[in-house]
Coordinates of C-alpha atoms in Angstrom, one line a residue:
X20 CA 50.7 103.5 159.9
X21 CA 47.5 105.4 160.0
X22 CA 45.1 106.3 157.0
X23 CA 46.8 109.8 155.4
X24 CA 50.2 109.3 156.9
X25 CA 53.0 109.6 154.2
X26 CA 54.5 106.9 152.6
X27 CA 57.5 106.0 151.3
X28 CA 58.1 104.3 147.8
X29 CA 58.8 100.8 149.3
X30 CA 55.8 101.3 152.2
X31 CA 53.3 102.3 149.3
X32 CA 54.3 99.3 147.2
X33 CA 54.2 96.7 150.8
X34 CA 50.7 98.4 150.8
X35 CA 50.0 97.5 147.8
X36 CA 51.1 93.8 148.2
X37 CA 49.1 92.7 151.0
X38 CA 46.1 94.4 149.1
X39 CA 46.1 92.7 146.1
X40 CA 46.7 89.2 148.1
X41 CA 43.7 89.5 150.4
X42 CA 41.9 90.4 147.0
X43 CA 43.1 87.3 145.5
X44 CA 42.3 85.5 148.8
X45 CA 38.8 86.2 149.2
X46 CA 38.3 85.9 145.1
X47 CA 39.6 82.5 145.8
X48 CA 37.0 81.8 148.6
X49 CA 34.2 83.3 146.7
X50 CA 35.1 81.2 143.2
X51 CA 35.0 77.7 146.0
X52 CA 31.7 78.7 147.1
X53 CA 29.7 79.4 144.1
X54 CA 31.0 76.0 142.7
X55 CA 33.5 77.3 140.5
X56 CA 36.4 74.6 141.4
X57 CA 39.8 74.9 140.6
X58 CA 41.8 71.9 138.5
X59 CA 44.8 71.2 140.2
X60 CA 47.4 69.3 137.5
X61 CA 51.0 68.0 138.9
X62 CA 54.2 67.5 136.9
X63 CA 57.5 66.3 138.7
X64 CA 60.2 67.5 136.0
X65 CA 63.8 68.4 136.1
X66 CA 65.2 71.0 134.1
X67 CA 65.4 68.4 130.5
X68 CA 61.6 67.9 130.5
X69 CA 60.1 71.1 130.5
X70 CA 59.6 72.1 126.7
X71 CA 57.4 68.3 126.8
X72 CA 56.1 69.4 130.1
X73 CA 54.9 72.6 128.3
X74 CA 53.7 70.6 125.2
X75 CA 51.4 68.5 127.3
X76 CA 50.0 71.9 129.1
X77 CA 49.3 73.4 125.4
X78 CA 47.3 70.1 124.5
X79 CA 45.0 70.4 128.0
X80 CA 44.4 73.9 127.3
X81 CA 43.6 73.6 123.6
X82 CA 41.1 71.0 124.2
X83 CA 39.8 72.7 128.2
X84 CA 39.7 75.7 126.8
X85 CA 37.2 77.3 129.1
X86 CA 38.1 75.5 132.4
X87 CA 40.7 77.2 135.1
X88 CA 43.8 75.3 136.0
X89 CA 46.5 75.7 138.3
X90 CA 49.8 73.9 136.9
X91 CA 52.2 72.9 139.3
X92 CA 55.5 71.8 138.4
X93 CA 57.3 70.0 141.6
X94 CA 60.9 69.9 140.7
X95 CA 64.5 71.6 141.6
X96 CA 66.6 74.5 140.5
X97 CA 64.0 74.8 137.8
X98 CA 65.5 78.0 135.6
X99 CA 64.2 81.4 135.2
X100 CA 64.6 80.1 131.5
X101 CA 62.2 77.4 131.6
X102 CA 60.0 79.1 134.1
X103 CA 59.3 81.8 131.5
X104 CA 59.0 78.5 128.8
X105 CA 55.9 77.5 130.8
X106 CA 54.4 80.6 131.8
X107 CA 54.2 81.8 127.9
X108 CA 52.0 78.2 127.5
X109 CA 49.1 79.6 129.8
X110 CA 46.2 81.1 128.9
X111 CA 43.9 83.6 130.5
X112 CA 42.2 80.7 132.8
X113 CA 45.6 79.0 133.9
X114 CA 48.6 79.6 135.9
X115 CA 51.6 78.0 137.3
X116 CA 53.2 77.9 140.1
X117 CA 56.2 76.0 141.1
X118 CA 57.5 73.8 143.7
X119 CA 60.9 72.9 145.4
X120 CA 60.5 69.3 147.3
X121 CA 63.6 69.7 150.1
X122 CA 66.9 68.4 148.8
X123 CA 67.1 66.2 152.0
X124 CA 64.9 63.3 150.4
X125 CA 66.6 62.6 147.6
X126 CA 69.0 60.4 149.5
X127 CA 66.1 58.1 150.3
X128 CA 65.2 57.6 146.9
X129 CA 66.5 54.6 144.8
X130 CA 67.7 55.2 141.6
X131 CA 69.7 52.0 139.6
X132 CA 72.6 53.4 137.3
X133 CA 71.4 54.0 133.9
X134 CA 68.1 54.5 134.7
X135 CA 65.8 56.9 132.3
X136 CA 64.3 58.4 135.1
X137 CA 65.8 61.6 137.6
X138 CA 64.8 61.8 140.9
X139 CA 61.9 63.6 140.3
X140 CA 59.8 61.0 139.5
X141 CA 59.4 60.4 143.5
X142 CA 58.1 64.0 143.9
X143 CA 54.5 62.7 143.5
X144 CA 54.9 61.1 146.9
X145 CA 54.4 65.0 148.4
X146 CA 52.0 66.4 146.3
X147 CA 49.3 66.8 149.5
X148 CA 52.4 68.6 151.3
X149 CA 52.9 70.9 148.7
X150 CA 49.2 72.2 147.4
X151 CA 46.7 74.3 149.1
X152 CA 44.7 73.2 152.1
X153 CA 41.7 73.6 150.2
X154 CA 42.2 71.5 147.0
X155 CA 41.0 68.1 147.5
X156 CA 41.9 66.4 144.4
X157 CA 44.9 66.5 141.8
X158 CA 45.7 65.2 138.7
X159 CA 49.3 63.9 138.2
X160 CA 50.4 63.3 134.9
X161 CA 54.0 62.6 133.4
X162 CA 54.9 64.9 130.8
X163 CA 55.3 62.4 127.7
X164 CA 51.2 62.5 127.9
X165 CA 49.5 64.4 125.5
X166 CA 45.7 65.4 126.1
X167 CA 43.1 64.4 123.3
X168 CA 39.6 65.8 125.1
X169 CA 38.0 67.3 127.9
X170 CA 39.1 66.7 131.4
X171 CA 36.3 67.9 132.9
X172 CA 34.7 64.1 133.7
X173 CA 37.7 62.7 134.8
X174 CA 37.9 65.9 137.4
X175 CA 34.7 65.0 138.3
X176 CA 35.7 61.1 139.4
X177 CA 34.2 60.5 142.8
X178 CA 36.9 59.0 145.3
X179 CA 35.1 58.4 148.4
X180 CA 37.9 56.8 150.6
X181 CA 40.1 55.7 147.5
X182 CA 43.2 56.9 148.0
X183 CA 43.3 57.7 144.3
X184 CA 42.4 56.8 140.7
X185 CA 44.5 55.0 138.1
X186 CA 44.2 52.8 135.0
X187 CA 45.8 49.4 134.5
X188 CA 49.4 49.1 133.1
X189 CA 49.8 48.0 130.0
X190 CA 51.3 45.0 131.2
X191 CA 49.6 44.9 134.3
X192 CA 48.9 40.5 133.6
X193 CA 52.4 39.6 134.0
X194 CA 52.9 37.6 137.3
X195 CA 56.2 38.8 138.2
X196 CA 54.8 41.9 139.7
X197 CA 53.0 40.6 142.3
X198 CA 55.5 38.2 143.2
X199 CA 57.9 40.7 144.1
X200 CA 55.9 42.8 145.5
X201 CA 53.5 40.0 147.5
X202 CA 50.5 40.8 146.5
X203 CA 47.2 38.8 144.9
X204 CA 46.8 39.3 141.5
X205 CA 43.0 40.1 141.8
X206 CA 44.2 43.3 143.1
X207 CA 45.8 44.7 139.8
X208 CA 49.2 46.6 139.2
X209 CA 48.3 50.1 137.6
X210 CA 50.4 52.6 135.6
X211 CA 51.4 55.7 137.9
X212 CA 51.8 57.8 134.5
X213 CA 48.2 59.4 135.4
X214 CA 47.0 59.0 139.1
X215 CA 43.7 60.8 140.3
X216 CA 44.6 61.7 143.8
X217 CA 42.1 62.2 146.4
X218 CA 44.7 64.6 148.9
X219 CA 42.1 64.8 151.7
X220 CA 43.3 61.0 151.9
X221 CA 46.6 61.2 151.5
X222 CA 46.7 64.1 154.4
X223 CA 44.8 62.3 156.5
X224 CA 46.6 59.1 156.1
X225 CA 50.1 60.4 155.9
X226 CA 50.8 58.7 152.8
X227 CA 53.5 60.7 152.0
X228 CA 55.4 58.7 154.8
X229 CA 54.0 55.6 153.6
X230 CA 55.7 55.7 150.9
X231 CA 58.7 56.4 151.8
X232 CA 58.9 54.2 154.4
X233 CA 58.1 51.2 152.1
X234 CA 60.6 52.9 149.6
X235 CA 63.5 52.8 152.5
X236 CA 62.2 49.4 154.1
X237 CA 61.9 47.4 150.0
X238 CA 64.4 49.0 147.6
X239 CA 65.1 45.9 146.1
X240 CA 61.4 45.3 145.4
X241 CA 60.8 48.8 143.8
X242 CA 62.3 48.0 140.2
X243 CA 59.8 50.0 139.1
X244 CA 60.4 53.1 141.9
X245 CA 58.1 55.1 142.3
X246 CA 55.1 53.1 140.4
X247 CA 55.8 49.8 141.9
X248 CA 56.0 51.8 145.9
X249 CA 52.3 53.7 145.0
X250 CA 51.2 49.9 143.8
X251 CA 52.9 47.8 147.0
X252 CA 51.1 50.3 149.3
X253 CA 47.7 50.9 147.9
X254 CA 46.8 47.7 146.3
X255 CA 43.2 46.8 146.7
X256 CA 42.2 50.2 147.2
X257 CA 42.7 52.1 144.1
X258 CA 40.0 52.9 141.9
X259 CA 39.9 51.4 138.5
X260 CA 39.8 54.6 135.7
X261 CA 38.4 54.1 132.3
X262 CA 41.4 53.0 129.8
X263 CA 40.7 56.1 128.1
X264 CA 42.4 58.2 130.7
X265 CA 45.9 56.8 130.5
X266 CA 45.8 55.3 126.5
X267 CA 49.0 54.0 126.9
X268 CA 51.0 52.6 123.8
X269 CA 50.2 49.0 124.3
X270 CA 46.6 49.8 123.9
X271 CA 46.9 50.7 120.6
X272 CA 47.9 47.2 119.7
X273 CA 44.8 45.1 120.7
X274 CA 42.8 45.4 117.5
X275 CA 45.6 43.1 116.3
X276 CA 45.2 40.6 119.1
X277 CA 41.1 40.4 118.6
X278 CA 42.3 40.6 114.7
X279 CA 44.9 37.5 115.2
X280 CA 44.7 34.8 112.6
X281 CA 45.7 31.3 113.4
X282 CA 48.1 30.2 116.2
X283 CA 50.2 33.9 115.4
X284 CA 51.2 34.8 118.9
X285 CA 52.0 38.3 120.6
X286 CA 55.0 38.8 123.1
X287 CA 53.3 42.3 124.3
X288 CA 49.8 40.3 125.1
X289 CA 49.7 40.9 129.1
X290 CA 45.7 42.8 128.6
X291 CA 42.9 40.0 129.7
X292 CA 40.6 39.5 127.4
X293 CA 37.8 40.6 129.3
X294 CA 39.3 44.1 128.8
X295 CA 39.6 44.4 125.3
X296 CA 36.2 45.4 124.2
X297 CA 36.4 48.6 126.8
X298 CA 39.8 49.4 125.2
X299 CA 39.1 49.0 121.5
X300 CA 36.4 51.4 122.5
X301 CA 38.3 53.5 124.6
X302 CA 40.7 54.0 121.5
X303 CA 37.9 55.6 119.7
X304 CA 37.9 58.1 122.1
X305 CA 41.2 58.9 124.0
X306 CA 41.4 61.6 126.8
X307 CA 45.0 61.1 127.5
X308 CA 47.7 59.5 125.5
X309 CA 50.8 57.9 126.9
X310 CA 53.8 57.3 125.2
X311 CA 55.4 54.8 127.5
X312 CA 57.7 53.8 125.4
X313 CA 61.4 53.7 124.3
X314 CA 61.1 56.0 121.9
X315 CA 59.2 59.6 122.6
X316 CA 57.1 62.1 120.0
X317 CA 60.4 64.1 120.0
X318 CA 62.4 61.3 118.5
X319 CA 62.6 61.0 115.0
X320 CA 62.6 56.8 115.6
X321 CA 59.0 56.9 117.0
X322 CA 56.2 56.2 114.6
X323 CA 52.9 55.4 117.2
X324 CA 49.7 56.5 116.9
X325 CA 49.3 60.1 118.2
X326 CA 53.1 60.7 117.7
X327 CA 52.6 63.1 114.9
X328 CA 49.9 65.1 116.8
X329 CA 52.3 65.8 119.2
X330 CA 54.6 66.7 116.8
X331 CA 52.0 69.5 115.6
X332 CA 51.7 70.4 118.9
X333 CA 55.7 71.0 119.5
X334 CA 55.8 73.2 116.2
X335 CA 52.8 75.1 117.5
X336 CA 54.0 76.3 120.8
X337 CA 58.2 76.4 119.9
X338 CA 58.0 77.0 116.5
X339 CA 60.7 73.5 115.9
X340 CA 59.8 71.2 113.4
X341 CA 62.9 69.3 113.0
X342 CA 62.6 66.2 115.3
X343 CA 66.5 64.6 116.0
X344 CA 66.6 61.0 116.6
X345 CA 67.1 59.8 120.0
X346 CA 70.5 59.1 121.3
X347 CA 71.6 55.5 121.4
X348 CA 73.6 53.6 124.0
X349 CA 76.1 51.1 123.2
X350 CA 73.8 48.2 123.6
X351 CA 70.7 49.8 121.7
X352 CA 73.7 50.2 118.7
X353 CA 73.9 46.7 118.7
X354 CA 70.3 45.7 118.7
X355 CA 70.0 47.7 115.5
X356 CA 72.5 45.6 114.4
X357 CA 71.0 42.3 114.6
X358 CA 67.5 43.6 114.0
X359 CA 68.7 44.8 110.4
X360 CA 70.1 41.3 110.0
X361 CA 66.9 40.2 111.2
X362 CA 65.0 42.0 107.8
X363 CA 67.3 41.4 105.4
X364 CA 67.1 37.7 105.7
X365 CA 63.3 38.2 105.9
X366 CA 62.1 37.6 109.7
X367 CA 60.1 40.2 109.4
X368 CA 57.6 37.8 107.3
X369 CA 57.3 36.1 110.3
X370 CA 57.1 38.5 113.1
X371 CA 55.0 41.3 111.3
X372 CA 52.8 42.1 114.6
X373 CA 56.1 43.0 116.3
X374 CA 56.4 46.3 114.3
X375 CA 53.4 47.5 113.5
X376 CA 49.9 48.9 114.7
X377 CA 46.8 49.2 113.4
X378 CA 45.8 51.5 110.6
X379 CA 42.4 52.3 112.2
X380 CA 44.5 54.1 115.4
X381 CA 46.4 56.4 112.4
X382 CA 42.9 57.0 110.6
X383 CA 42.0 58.3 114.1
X384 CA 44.8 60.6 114.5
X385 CA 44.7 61.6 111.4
X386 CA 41.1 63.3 112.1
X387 CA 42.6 64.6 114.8
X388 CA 45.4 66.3 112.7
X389 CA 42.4 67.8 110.7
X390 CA 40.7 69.2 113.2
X391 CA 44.1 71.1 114.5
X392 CA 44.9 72.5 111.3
X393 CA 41.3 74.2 111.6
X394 CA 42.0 76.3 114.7
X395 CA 45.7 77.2 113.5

């Protein structure tokens, strides 16, 4: 069609299309070259996770105001519902765009009944597959994290041929994870909640297939799925990140093992020593929060440090501050059970480290709760 021929309605708004995308194309190319870099972030949700999906985008943005992001959410049959949920979360430097990984996987995935986690949680595997050419590096986070600080260093992580960046597991000194999955123990287990990915690696590499190879060729071995494949396949060549970047729960508990008094032993003590000075300082200055535990923010039962910021989070974007306790299975019913037993014939003398955490983590979060209530 030449310059001054007439248009119909549908030809005019074609026109307009392909337009506005080589616009957005060479705006794109011109942001790369003046050093104006894109943050790529990665969730792998199902349909049940996106309002905490969305909670943990409001905290990134709140604290990155000024930074550009590019959301993507890698899931399937995502609703127009929770599409819209998400997209009213962004602000003017953000966006979202979502992904569908091809249903055709899923029946190489192992999932044990009664697991917590969907399917989804493998998605991570195709995460080079499924973003631009040109971005070289992606943050994945699960969506029970909730962001404390600027991302901006931990963007700034320099790779070089690690496949990726992660920080220890909370329980990373327990031995039974490198015996299943035959590895040393020099060579660490990490927590796949937050993973730095270096994609010009995994492309190059075909890590995708990696994985799912060992996936199809050890499902016995992956007890942990996903996290205990990422671990089996990279070990020795992931990149130690500053405990800071993945808080997890467990963290939040070593002031009371440097605090210990007398013989007073811990059951969740799998942290070397070596590490605890880094974390108690860490936990002065969290960038990411985890709550890997039973019990989320959005269960009435959960009372960890940072749970309440959440919270203020939740009511900020969705307007709920009602938080419903979590459902319970038949054998969680009877745990409560014999741990009320437990009080009322006063173990809990005896076992006090088991339920609590320090008060200096809540005097923390509660400066944080300040400094909310400021900007609301």
């Amino acid at each position: 069609m030449k310059f001054g021929d007439k248009r119909t309605l549908e030809e005019e708004k074609e026109c307009l299309y392909y337009y506005f995308k080589t616009c957005l194309r060479e705006i794109c190319k011109n942001s790369f070259a003046s050093g104006i870099m894109m943050n790529h972030i990665v969730f792998c949700v199902d349909n049940g996770w996106i309002k905490q999906c969305g909670v943990t985008i409001k905290s990134i943005l709140f604290y990155n105001p000024s930074s550009e992001f590019t959301f993507h959410v890698l899931g399937k049959e995502i609703t127009a519902e929770n599409k819209s949920l998400l997209q009213k979360v962004l602000n003017e430097n953000s966006r979202v765009e979502f992904h569908t990984v091809p249903a055709g996987y899923d029946t190489r995935f192992v999932l044990r009944e009664g697991s917590r986690l969907s399917i989804e949680t493998y998605y991570r595997f195709f995460v080079a597959e499924l973003l631009p050419d040109d971005a070289s590096k992606a943050l994945y986070m699960d969506a029970d994290i909730l962001c404390t600080d600027k991302l901006d260093a931990l963007f700034e992580t320099d790779l070089s041929e690690c496949p990726c960046g992660m920080v220890l597991d909370q329980t990373y000194a327990d031995i039974q994870f490198y015996n299943r999955l035959d590895y040393d123990f020099t060579e660490r287990y990490y927590n796949a909640g937050v993973i730095l990915i270096n994609l010009d690696y995994w492309r190059k590499n075909g890590v995708a297939q990696q994985l799912l190879d060992y996936i199809g060729n050890n499902p016995d071995k992956c007890l942990l799925y996903d996290q205990d494949a990422i671990n089996a396949v990279f070990h020795g060549k992931i990149k130690s990140l500053d405990f800071k970047y993945n808080l997890q729960t467990g963290f939040f508990r070593v002031p009371l093992w440097a605090n210990r008094q007398g013989a007073i032993g811990f059951d969740d003590e799998k942290i070397e020593k070596k590490y605890w000075k880094d974390i108690h300082e860490d936990l002065k200055h969290p960038v990411l929060v985890h709550f890997c535990i039973h019990y989320k923010p959005w269960h009435k039962e959960c009372n960890v440090p940072f749970a309440e910021l959440w919270r203020k989070f939740y009511a900020m974007q969705y307007g709920i501050k009602r938080i419903k306790p979590r459902p319970k299975t038949f054998k969680e019913k009877i745990k409560m059970i014999v741990l009320k037993t437990a009080v009322k014939i006063k173990m809990k003398k005896v076992m006090p480290h088991i339920l609590s955490y320090p008060d200096s983590c809540y005097e923390l979060e509660k400066e944080y709760l300040e400094k909310l209530a400021v900007h609301q």
